[in-house]
Tab-separated table of C-alpha atoms in Angstrom:
chain	number	residue	atom	x	y	z
T	1	UNK	CA	-26.019	2.435	14.881
T	2	UNK	CA	-23.183	4.562	15.147
T	3	UNK	CA	-22.210	3.605	18.565
T	4	UNK	CA	-20.792	0.752	17.284
T	5	UNK	CA	-17.528	2.209	16.907
T	6	UNK	CA	-17.443	2.621	20.774
T	7	UNK	CA	-18.652	-0.425	21.505
T	8	UNK	CA	-15.666	-1.660	19.377
T	9	UNK	CA	-12.930	0.388	21.033
T	10	UNK	CA	-14.167	-0.816	24.332
T	11	UNK	CA	-13.982	-4.515	23.141
T	12	UNK	CA	-10.554	-4.113	21.813
T	13	UNK	CA	-9.820	-2.219	25.079
T	14	UNK	CA	-11.126	-4.920	26.873
T	15	UNK	CA	-8.411	-7.456	24.880
T	16	UNK	CA	-5.313	-5.750	25.525
T	17	UNK	CA	-3.397	-8.153	27.689
T	18	UNK	CA	-5.815	-11.454	26.939
T	19	UNK	CA	-4.530	-14.742	26.006
T	20	UNK	CA	-3.364	-14.431	22.253
T	21	UNK	CA	-5.274	-18.008	22.028
T	22	UNK	CA	-8.594	-16.277	23.185
T	23	UNK	CA	-9.111	-13.706	20.384
T	24	UNK	CA	-7.902	-12.244	17.219
T	25	UNK	CA	-7.827	-8.993	18.661
T	26	UNK	CA	-5.349	-10.084	21.546
T	27	UNK	CA	-3.183	-11.959	19.386
T	28	UNK	CA	-3.130	-9.319	16.507
T	29	UNK	CA	-2.076	-6.598	19.656
T	30	UNK	CA	0.226	-9.065	21.000
T	31	UNK	CA	2.347	-8.996	17.678
T	32	UNK	CA	2.947	-5.286	17.927
T	33	UNK	CA	2.383	-2.462	15.452
T	34	UNK	CA	3.789	-3.747	12.276
T	35	UNK	CA	1.292	-6.398	12.273
T	36	UNK	CA	-1.641	-4.261	12.501
T	37	UNK	CA	-0.134	-1.573	9.984
T	38	UNK	CA	0.530	-4.625	7.309
T	39	UNK	CA	-3.201	-5.655	8.129
T	40	UNK	CA	-4.074	-2.083	7.480
T	41	UNK	CA	-2.370	-2.179	4.229
T	42	UNK	CA	-3.518	-5.516	3.347
T	43	UNK	CA	-7.158	-4.183	3.833
T	44	UNK	CA	-6.560	-1.053	2.116
T	45	UNK	CA	-5.333	-3.218	-0.592
T	46	UNK	CA	-8.415	-5.067	-0.993
T	47	UNK	CA	-10.611	-2.410	-0.925
T	48	UNK	CA	-8.785	-1.308	-3.951
T	49	UNK	CA	-9.157	-4.856	-5.654
T	50	UNK	CA	-12.942	-4.833	-4.512
T	51	UNK	CA	-13.518	-1.682	-6.614
T	52	UNK	CA	-11.775	-2.733	-9.688
T	53	UNK	CA	-13.887	-6.356	-9.194
T	54	UNK	CA	-16.898	-3.676	-9.208
T	55	UNK	CA	-18.272	-5.540	-6.120
T	56	UNK	CA	-19.721	-3.251	-3.777
T	57	UNK	CA	-20.899	-5.404	-1.211
T	58	UNK	CA	-17.358	-6.900	-1.332
T	59	UNK	CA	-16.258	-3.231	-1.083
T	60	UNK	CA	-18.250	-2.377	2.098
T	61	UNK	CA	-16.866	-5.612	3.540
T	62	UNK	CA	-13.184	-4.514	2.909
T	63	UNK	CA	-13.651	-0.992	4.002
T	64	UNK	CA	-15.484	-2.413	7.322
T	65	UNK	CA	-12.069	-4.606	7.711
T	66	UNK	CA	-9.908	-1.697	6.977
T	67	UNK	CA	-11.852	0.668	9.408
T	68	UNK	CA	-11.663	-2.139	12.146
T	69	UNK	CA	-7.991	-2.534	11.978
T	70	UNK	CA	-7.845	1.239	12.545
T	71	UNK	CA	-10.101	1.024	15.731
T	72	UNK	CA	-7.319	-1.629	16.676
T	73	UNK	CA	-4.401	0.196	15.904
T	74	UNK	CA	-6.170	3.208	17.812
T	75	UNK	CA	-6.547	0.783	20.948
T	76	UNK	CA	-2.806	-0.090	20.720
T	77	UNK	CA	-1.957	3.740	20.799
T	78	UNK	CA	-4.300	4.783	23.635
T	79	UNK	CA	-6.514	6.181	21.264
T	80	UNK	CA	-10.251	6.307	20.649
T	81	UNK	CA	-12.243	6.603	17.550
T	82	UNK	CA	-13.883	9.839	18.745
T	83	UNK	CA	-10.208	11.132	18.063
T	84	UNK	CA	-11.001	10.739	14.586
T	85	UNK	CA	-14.401	12.188	14.387
T	86	UNK	CA	-13.107	14.969	16.320
T	87	UNK	CA	-10.464	15.679	13.890
T	88	UNK	CA	-12.925	15.271	11.058
T	89	UNK	CA	-15.527	17.764	12.786
T	90	UNK	CA	-12.699	20.189	13.504
T	91	UNK	CA	-11.739	20.306	9.543
T	92	UNK	CA	-15.487	20.322	8.602
T	93	UNK	CA	-16.368	23.292	11.234
T	94	UNK	CA	-13.469	25.164	9.557
T	95	UNK	CA	-14.105	24.345	6.020
T	96	UNK	CA	-14.413	26.877	3.977
T	97	UNK	CA	-13.256	29.469	6.554
T	98	UNK	CA	-9.702	28.958	7.780
T	99	UNK	CA	-8.544	25.980	5.627
T	100	UNK	CA	-10.276	27.611	2.438
T	101	UNK	CA	-6.748	28.476	0.756
T	102	UNK	CA	-4.633	25.426	1.834
T	103	UNK	CA	-6.684	22.149	2.384
T	104	UNK	CA	-10.308	22.372	2.388
T	105	UNK	CA	-11.652	18.647	1.845
T	106	UNK	CA	-15.452	19.611	2.347
T	107	UNK	CA	-16.545	22.653	0.457
C	1	UNK	CA	-20.166	14.132	17.441
C	2	UNK	CA	-20.744	10.846	15.805
C	3	UNK	CA	-23.173	12.596	13.328
C	4	UNK	CA	-19.860	13.744	11.544
C	5	UNK	CA	-19.701	10.831	9.445
C	6	UNK	CA	-23.276	11.464	8.067
C	7	UNK	CA	-22.815	15.284	7.617
C	8	UNK	CA	-19.677	14.634	5.626
C	9	UNK	CA	-21.577	11.973	3.988
C	10	UNK	CA	-24.182	14.564	2.741
C	11	UNK	CA	-21.449	17.173	1.955
C	12	UNK	CA	-19.761	14.472	-0.537
C	13	UNK	CA	-23.007	13.631	-2.004
C	14	UNK	CA	-23.683	17.540	-3.005
C	15	UNK	CA	-20.341	17.747	-4.493
C	16	UNK	CA	-20.863	15.221	-7.005
C	17	UNK	CA	-21.017	17.068	-10.430
C	18	UNK	CA	-19.901	20.257	-8.531
C	19	UNK	CA	-17.308	22.568	-10.399
C	20	UNK	CA	-14.048	20.835	-9.886
C	21	UNK	CA	-12.437	24.095	-9.737
C	22	UNK	CA	-14.724	24.683	-6.482
C	23	UNK	CA	-13.707	21.761	-4.216
C	24	UNK	CA	-11.528	19.266	-3.154
C	25	UNK	CA	-14.082	16.693	-3.177
C	26	UNK	CA	-15.572	17.580	-6.891
C	27	UNK	CA	-12.180	17.541	-8.049
C	28	UNK	CA	-10.840	14.151	-6.683
C	29	UNK	CA	-14.474	12.833	-7.545
C	30	UNK	CA	-14.209	14.043	-11.206
C	31	UNK	CA	-10.937	12.094	-11.780
C	32	UNK	CA	-12.636	8.820	-11.181
C	33	UNK	CA	-12.007	5.603	-8.726
C	34	UNK	CA	-8.780	5.333	-9.294
C	35	UNK	CA	-7.813	8.771	-8.079
C	36	UNK	CA	-9.337	7.904	-4.897
C	37	UNK	CA	-7.836	4.391	-4.424
C	38	UNK	CA	-4.445	6.162	-4.568
C	39	UNK	CA	-5.153	8.435	-2.264
C	40	UNK	CA	-6.614	6.065	0.599
C	41	UNK	CA	-3.262	3.937	-0.514
C	42	UNK	CA	-1.206	7.261	0.338
C	43	UNK	CA	-2.971	7.640	3.551
C	44	UNK	CA	-2.703	4.241	4.680
C	45	UNK	CA	1.053	4.737	4.064
C	46	UNK	CA	0.986	7.887	5.889
C	47	UNK	CA	-0.513	5.949	8.558
C	48	UNK	CA	2.346	3.470	8.763
C	49	UNK	CA	4.833	6.531	8.950
C	50	UNK	CA	3.259	8.466	11.776
C	51	UNK	CA	3.310	5.072	13.886
C	52	UNK	CA	7.065	4.880	13.070
C	53	UNK	CA	7.415	8.489	14.043
C	54	UNK	CA	5.862	7.620	17.315
C	55	UNK	CA	3.579	10.831	16.547
C	56	UNK	CA	0.306	10.065	17.932
C	57	UNK	CA	-1.257	13.494	16.806
C	58	UNK	CA	-0.004	12.945	13.554
C	59	UNK	CA	-1.251	9.763	13.341
C	60	UNK	CA	-5.041	10.782	14.265
C	61	UNK	CA	-4.337	13.367	11.188
C	62	UNK	CA	-3.395	10.837	9.058
C	63	UNK	CA	-6.517	8.335	10.043
C	64	UNK	CA	-8.751	11.212	9.623
C	65	UNK	CA	-7.425	11.703	6.073
C	66	UNK	CA	-7.995	7.942	5.499
C	67	UNK	CA	-11.457	7.684	6.721
C	68	UNK	CA	-12.258	10.736	4.986
C	69	UNK	CA	-10.985	9.288	1.574
C	70	UNK	CA	-13.103	6.099	2.514
C	71	UNK	CA	-15.864	8.401	2.685
C	72	UNK	CA	-15.398	9.790	-0.896
C	73	UNK	CA	-15.134	6.159	-1.975
C	74	UNK	CA	-18.470	5.236	-0.741
C	75	UNK	CA	-20.072	8.273	-2.083
C	76	UNK	CA	-18.531	7.380	-5.359
C	77	UNK	CA	-20.302	4.020	-5.383
C	78	UNK	CA	-23.554	5.376	-4.024
C	79	UNK	CA	-22.706	3.959	-0.502
C	80	UNK	CA	-22.899	5.575	2.861
C	81	UNK	CA	-20.928	5.223	5.981
C	82	UNK	CA	-24.246	3.452	7.865
C	83	UNK	CA	-22.870	1.066	5.319
C	84	UNK	CA	-19.740	0.245	7.162
C	85	UNK	CA	-21.013	0.485	10.649
C	86	UNK	CA	-23.942	-1.926	10.020
C	87	UNK	CA	-21.343	-4.550	8.797
C	88	UNK	CA	-19.342	-3.916	11.917
C	89	UNK	CA	-22.218	-3.914	14.087
C	90	UNK	CA	-23.418	-7.267	11.995
C	91	UNK	CA	-20.135	-8.853	12.901
C	92	UNK	CA	-20.250	-7.648	16.584
C	93	UNK	CA	-23.316	-9.030	17.074
C	94	UNK	CA	-22.779	-12.655	15.620
C	95	UNK	CA	-19.035	-12.270	17.312
C	96	UNK	CA	-18.779	-15.055	19.615
C	97	UNK	CA	-21.213	-17.230	18.170
C	98	UNK	CA	-21.254	-18.053	14.586
C	99	UNK	CA	-17.905	-16.464	13.633
C	100	UNK	CA	-16.455	-18.150	16.425
C	101	UNK	CA	-14.682	-20.806	14.689
C	102	UNK	CA	-13.772	-18.769	11.414
C	103	UNK	CA	-13.212	-15.239	11.784
C	104	UNK	CA	-13.947	-13.722	14.872
C	105	UNK	CA	-12.826	-10.111	15.217
C	106	UNK	CA	-14.376	-9.201	18.481
C	107	UNK	CA	-14.098	-11.750	21.231
N	1	UNK	CA	25.549	-11.959	-11.157
N	2	UNK	CA	22.719	-9.631	-13.039
N	3	UNK	CA	21.693	-12.958	-14.498
N	4	UNK	CA	20.146	-13.908	-11.188
N	5	UNK	CA	16.910	-12.440	-12.535
N	6	UNK	CA	16.951	-14.422	-15.740
N	7	UNK	CA	17.684	-17.561	-13.417
N	8	UNK	CA	14.975	-16.890	-11.222
N	9	UNK	CA	12.663	-16.459	-13.917
N	10	UNK	CA	13.626	-19.867	-15.216
N	11	UNK	CA	13.034	-21.375	-11.966
N	12	UNK	CA	9.657	-19.494	-11.566
N	13	UNK	CA	8.619	-20.891	-14.954
N	14	UNK	CA	9.840	-24.413	-13.615
N	15	UNK	CA	7.479	-24.159	-10.789
N	16	UNK	CA	4.213	-23.246	-12.659
N	17	UNK	CA	1.773	-26.164	-12.068
N	18	UNK	CA	4.312	-27.668	-9.654
N	19	UNK	CA	2.848	-29.234	-6.539
N	20	UNK	CA	1.875	-26.561	-4.206
N	21	UNK	CA	3.171	-28.568	-1.179
N	22	UNK	CA	6.553	-28.701	-3.002
N	23	UNK	CA	7.541	-25.186	-3.170
N	24	UNK	CA	6.511	-21.522	-2.032
N	25	UNK	CA	6.402	-20.057	-5.651
N	26	UNK	CA	3.961	-23.234	-6.673
N	27	UNK	CA	2.151	-22.306	-3.974
N	28	UNK	CA	1.655	-18.718	-4.480
N	29	UNK	CA	1.182	-19.221	-8.236
N	30	UNK	CA	-1.931	-21.831	-7.323
N	31	UNK	CA	-3.440	-18.910	-5.079
N	32	UNK	CA	-4.104	-16.623	-7.965
N	33	UNK	CA	-3.031	-12.831	-8.614
N	34	UNK	CA	-4.459	-11.369	-5.473
N	35	UNK	CA	-2.111	-13.332	-3.390
N	36	UNK	CA	0.849	-12.338	-5.533
N	37	UNK	CA	-0.277	-8.976	-5.531
N	38	UNK	CA	-1.184	-8.914	-1.799
N	39	UNK	CA	2.330	-10.079	-1.023
N	40	UNK	CA	3.955	-7.076	-3.244
N	41	UNK	CA	2.142	-4.428	-1.308
N	42	UNK	CA	3.025	-6.061	1.686
N	43	UNK	CA	6.666	-6.088	0.775
N	44	UNK	CA	6.343	-2.474	-0.209
N	45	UNK	CA	4.922	-2.142	3.608
N	46	UNK	CA	7.904	-3.497	4.387
N	47	UNK	CA	10.385	-1.086	2.565
N	48	UNK	CA	8.407	1.754	4.046
N	49	UNK	CA	9.046	0.231	7.672
N	50	UNK	CA	12.767	-0.840	7.191
N	51	UNK	CA	13.379	2.842	5.869
N	52	UNK	CA	11.701	4.239	9.276
N	53	UNK	CA	13.748	2.094	11.079
N	54	UNK	CA	17.024	3.508	9.298
N	55	UNK	CA	18.366	-0.114	8.781
N	56	UNK	CA	19.888	-0.412	5.478
N	57	UNK	CA	20.458	-4.286	5.791
N	58	UNK	CA	16.904	-4.751	6.187
N	59	UNK	CA	16.029	-2.535	3.399
N	60	UNK	CA	17.768	-4.309	1.084
N	61	UNK	CA	16.455	-7.581	2.442
N	62	UNK	CA	12.665	-6.124	1.752
N	63	UNK	CA	13.789	-4.536	-1.721
N	64	UNK	CA	14.933	-8.037	-2.657
N	65	UNK	CA	11.727	-9.632	-1.549
N	66	UNK	CA	9.303	-6.974	-3.124
N	67	UNK	CA	11.552	-7.691	-6.539
N	68	UNK	CA	11.271	-11.189	-6.363
N	69	UNK	CA	7.706	-11.125	-5.964
N	70	UNK	CA	7.348	-9.024	-8.803
N	71	UNK	CA	9.353	-11.794	-10.901
N	72	UNK	CA	6.421	-14.399	-9.616
N	73	UNK	CA	4.197	-11.534	-10.810
N	74	UNK	CA	5.951	-11.411	-14.415
N	75	UNK	CA	5.747	-15.186	-14.558
N	76	UNK	CA	2.231	-15.479	-13.792
N	77	UNK	CA	1.614	-13.030	-16.539
N	78	UNK	CA	3.966	-14.800	-19.315
N	79	UNK	CA	6.346	-11.946	-18.949
N	80	UNK	CA	9.829	-11.924	-18.327
N	81	UNK	CA	12.044	-9.405	-16.095
N	82	UNK	CA	13.668	-8.558	-19.226
N	83	UNK	CA	10.591	-6.756	-20.201
N	84	UNK	CA	10.973	-4.465	-17.333
N	85	UNK	CA	14.694	-4.013	-18.150
N	86	UNK	CA	13.802	-3.207	-21.834
N	87	UNK	CA	10.884	-0.800	-20.498
N	88	UNK	CA	13.868	0.892	-18.335
N	89	UNK	CA	16.369	1.079	-21.146
N	90	UNK	CA	13.639	2.684	-23.677
N	91	UNK	CA	13.143	5.317	-20.787
N	92	UNK	CA	16.971	6.244	-20.365
N	93	UNK	CA	17.096	6.074	-24.233
N	94	UNK	CA	14.792	9.058	-24.654
N	95	UNK	CA	15.558	10.810	-21.383
N	96	UNK	CA	16.606	14.098	-21.928
N	97	UNK	CA	14.904	14.217	-25.481
N	98	UNK	CA	11.679	13.045	-26.118
N	99	UNK	CA	10.215	12.810	-22.736
N	100	UNK	CA	11.671	16.181	-21.448
N	101	UNK	CA	8.628	17.939	-21.236
N	102	UNK	CA	6.426	15.429	-19.767
N	103	UNK	CA	8.119	12.420	-17.672
N	104	UNK	CA	11.685	12.505	-17.648
N	105	UNK	CA	13.022	10.054	-14.983
N	106	UNK	CA	16.700	10.161	-15.674
N	107	UNK	CA	17.883	13.518	-17.014
J	1	UNK	CA	20.522	-4.737	-21.680
J	2	UNK	CA	20.752	-5.872	-17.860
J	3	UNK	CA	23.427	-3.116	-17.559
J	4	UNK	CA	20.612	-0.832	-17.565
J	5	UNK	CA	19.980	-1.081	-13.730
J	6	UNK	CA	23.772	-0.149	-13.147
J	7	UNK	CA	23.431	2.927	-15.942
J	8	UNK	CA	20.376	4.099	-14.157
J	9	UNK	CA	22.172	3.695	-10.562
J	10	UNK	CA	24.793	5.937	-11.915
J	11	UNK	CA	22.585	8.496	-13.453
J	12	UNK	CA	20.718	8.546	-10.026
J	13	UNK	CA	23.997	8.916	-8.391
J	14	UNK	CA	24.670	11.959	-10.461
J	15	UNK	CA	21.517	13.797	-9.897
J	16	UNK	CA	22.085	14.004	-5.935
J	17	UNK	CA	22.905	17.532	-5.171
J	18	UNK	CA	21.594	18.760	-8.616
J	19	UNK	CA	19.287	21.881	-8.856
J	20	UNK	CA	15.483	20.289	-8.259
J	21	UNK	CA	14.304	22.290	-11.250
J	22	UNK	CA	16.772	20.525	-13.336
J	23	UNK	CA	15.484	16.827	-12.774
J	24	UNK	CA	12.736	14.908	-11.649
J	25	UNK	CA	15.411	12.402	-9.515
J	26	UNK	CA	16.987	15.751	-8.009
J	27	UNK	CA	13.531	16.848	-6.944
J	28	UNK	CA	12.157	13.716	-5.717
J	29	UNK	CA	15.647	13.117	-3.822
J	30	UNK	CA	15.232	16.817	-2.365
J	31	UNK	CA	11.834	15.836	-1.199
J	32	UNK	CA	13.413	13.081	1.307
J	33	UNK	CA	12.512	9.300	1.935
J	34	UNK	CA	9.021	9.872	2.591
J	35	UNK	CA	8.354	11.185	-0.664
J	36	UNK	CA	10.037	8.153	-2.369
J	37	UNK	CA	8.484	5.737	-0.471
J	38	UNK	CA	5.165	7.192	-1.406
J	39	UNK	CA	6.043	6.859	-4.702
J	40	UNK	CA	6.939	3.445	-4.330
J	41	UNK	CA	3.838	2.664	-2.619
J	42	UNK	CA	1.902	4.456	-5.410
J	43	UNK	CA	3.585	2.462	-8.195
J	44	UNK	CA	3.008	-0.845	-6.251
J	45	UNK	CA	-0.668	0.352	-6.048
J	46	UNK	CA	-0.838	1.097	-9.972
J	47	UNK	CA	0.684	-2.829	-10.300
J	48	UNK	CA	-2.563	-4.017	-8.596
J	49	UNK	CA	-4.555	-1.680	-10.842
J	50	UNK	CA	-3.007	-3.048	-14.041
J	51	UNK	CA	-3.294	-6.666	-13.356
J	52	UNK	CA	-6.953	-5.772	-12.340
J	53	UNK	CA	-7.479	-4.646	-15.602
J	54	UNK	CA	-5.675	-7.435	-17.581
J	55	UNK	CA	-3.237	-5.149	-19.252
J	56	UNK	CA	0.151	-6.661	-19.643
J	57	UNK	CA	1.517	-3.726	-21.305
J	58	UNK	CA	0.351	-1.484	-18.604
J	59	UNK	CA	1.609	-3.952	-15.952
J	60	UNK	CA	5.126	-3.891	-17.383
J	61	UNK	CA	5.094	0.138	-17.778
J	62	UNK	CA	4.052	0.000	-13.592
J	63	UNK	CA	6.625	-2.552	-12.767
J	64	UNK	CA	9.527	-0.517	-14.530
J	65	UNK	CA	8.140	2.544	-12.510
J	66	UNK	CA	8.180	0.529	-9.465
J	67	UNK	CA	11.787	-0.788	-9.674
J	68	UNK	CA	12.652	2.902	-10.697
J	69	UNK	CA	11.548	4.251	-7.700
J	70	UNK	CA	13.285	1.410	-5.898
J	71	UNK	CA	16.592	2.554	-7.482
J	72	UNK	CA	16.086	5.926	-6.202
J	73	UNK	CA	15.769	4.413	-2.760
J	74	UNK	CA	18.787	2.901	-3.065
J	75	UNK	CA	20.576	5.633	-4.378
J	76	UNK	CA	19.470	7.868	-1.415
J	77	UNK	CA	20.855	5.424	0.987
J	78	UNK	CA	23.944	4.688	-0.196
J	79	UNK	CA	23.221	1.394	-1.672
J	80	UNK	CA	23.401	-0.113	-5.452
J	81	UNK	CA	21.030	-2.254	-7.149
J	82	UNK	CA	23.908	-5.157	-7.342
J	83	UNK	CA	22.939	-4.971	-3.390
J	84	UNK	CA	19.622	-6.547	-4.390
J	85	UNK	CA	20.942	-8.979	-7.101
J	86	UNK	CA	23.538	-10.001	-4.458
J	87	UNK	CA	20.858	-10.955	-2.275
J	88	UNK	CA	18.563	-12.651	-4.369
J	89	UNK	CA	21.762	-14.647	-5.751
J	90	UNK	CA	22.453	-15.732	-1.971
J	91	UNK	CA	19.119	-16.827	-1.669
J	92	UNK	CA	18.858	-18.507	-4.762
J	93	UNK	CA	22.385	-20.096	-4.085
J	94	UNK	CA	21.188	-21.593	-0.815
J	95	UNK	CA	17.596	-22.552	-1.754
J	96	UNK	CA	16.996	-26.311	-1.570
J	97	UNK	CA	19.618	-26.164	1.533
J	98	UNK	CA	19.641	-24.243	4.074
J	99	UNK	CA	16.230	-22.049	3.990
J	100	UNK	CA	14.440	-25.235	3.134
J	101	UNK	CA	12.524	-25.538	6.450
J	102	UNK	CA	12.092	-21.922	6.551
J	103	UNK	CA	11.879	-19.389	3.798
J	104	UNK	CA	12.671	-21.227	0.457
J	105	UNK	CA	11.365	-18.652	-2.476
J	106	UNK	CA	12.933	-20.574	-5.374
J	107	UNK	CA	12.255	-24.581	-4.657
């Protein structure tokens, strides 16, 4: 199931330069970075609201929206979800060792 | 590499109820939902700033921060990153078919 | 000029229950709190972008948007801009005295 | 009471370049634009939470926080709250006339 991030990245890549009429992603990419960023902030706001509503199903839905728009932003910048996963792996690997004194998320 | 989401979820789970002095995650979880949500909004804001600064390396870093705090939120609510991936998979599967008329992220 | 806040509050009040087709405010109020809150977050995001763009004129424009939607939110909750101004006045009055040790914005 | 915006603007102006140890505003200004913007986004997030909690008193408090940090941002950019009020006045004045077709907040 985790290959879904890769699958979505490939689809987003394929939508670059496509007819804005043909897909949501093509249309959003065509509107530029600010439009994608505003969607990310909107979905983050909806995450806040879903938590406040105490609705876990809605929360999952909004988090999926948020992550999806992060994938679109990555694609727009020639990046890949593996870049995020690699950064998280890097931090996890050094957790408890190098970052101990400064910024240790995991331990 | 994609198992990092699962690894982090397990670590976050293990930090529940741990001494707040002992880890960033235990401390954040101890502060409650609003603290986690404020971190998510803060990291989303830093994503906006990184894009505006045109700094891709910083962007990856801030997106990793954003996703990490989403994992903390999931853990706090008894959810798992697989719940997000399953929702994304569900949408991708029906893309171009059922959601065509309404909300079709992928096609 | 400062009576503009009062003037806008009166206009917003008058739009409550008006035909959503007839005005932006009536339409927004008709969509409920979440719609107004999403606009506030959107305008705050645009404030961030305007600062990052180094565009002071745009910044003033986006801050006016942000404050306007705060006025709509106040109106939706039976509040008035004077409530904000009174709270700011209260803090300014005690600044340097009572709030010194805790939360002293002004001094 | 409405002169509070002007009073606060004067105080913020006086804090520019002051010892960061001496006041919250001096400290925040010393941290630069991103710190002020992150506070604005944080306060906007707290406005969302206050509405969701259905707590009007808390809402006024958070809106005052939000507006206060907007005043700090204005001060940091050589602007004044009158710039926002003038922009709001401009829009109100042309409401129902010029902006009718495009973006008419007030009517």
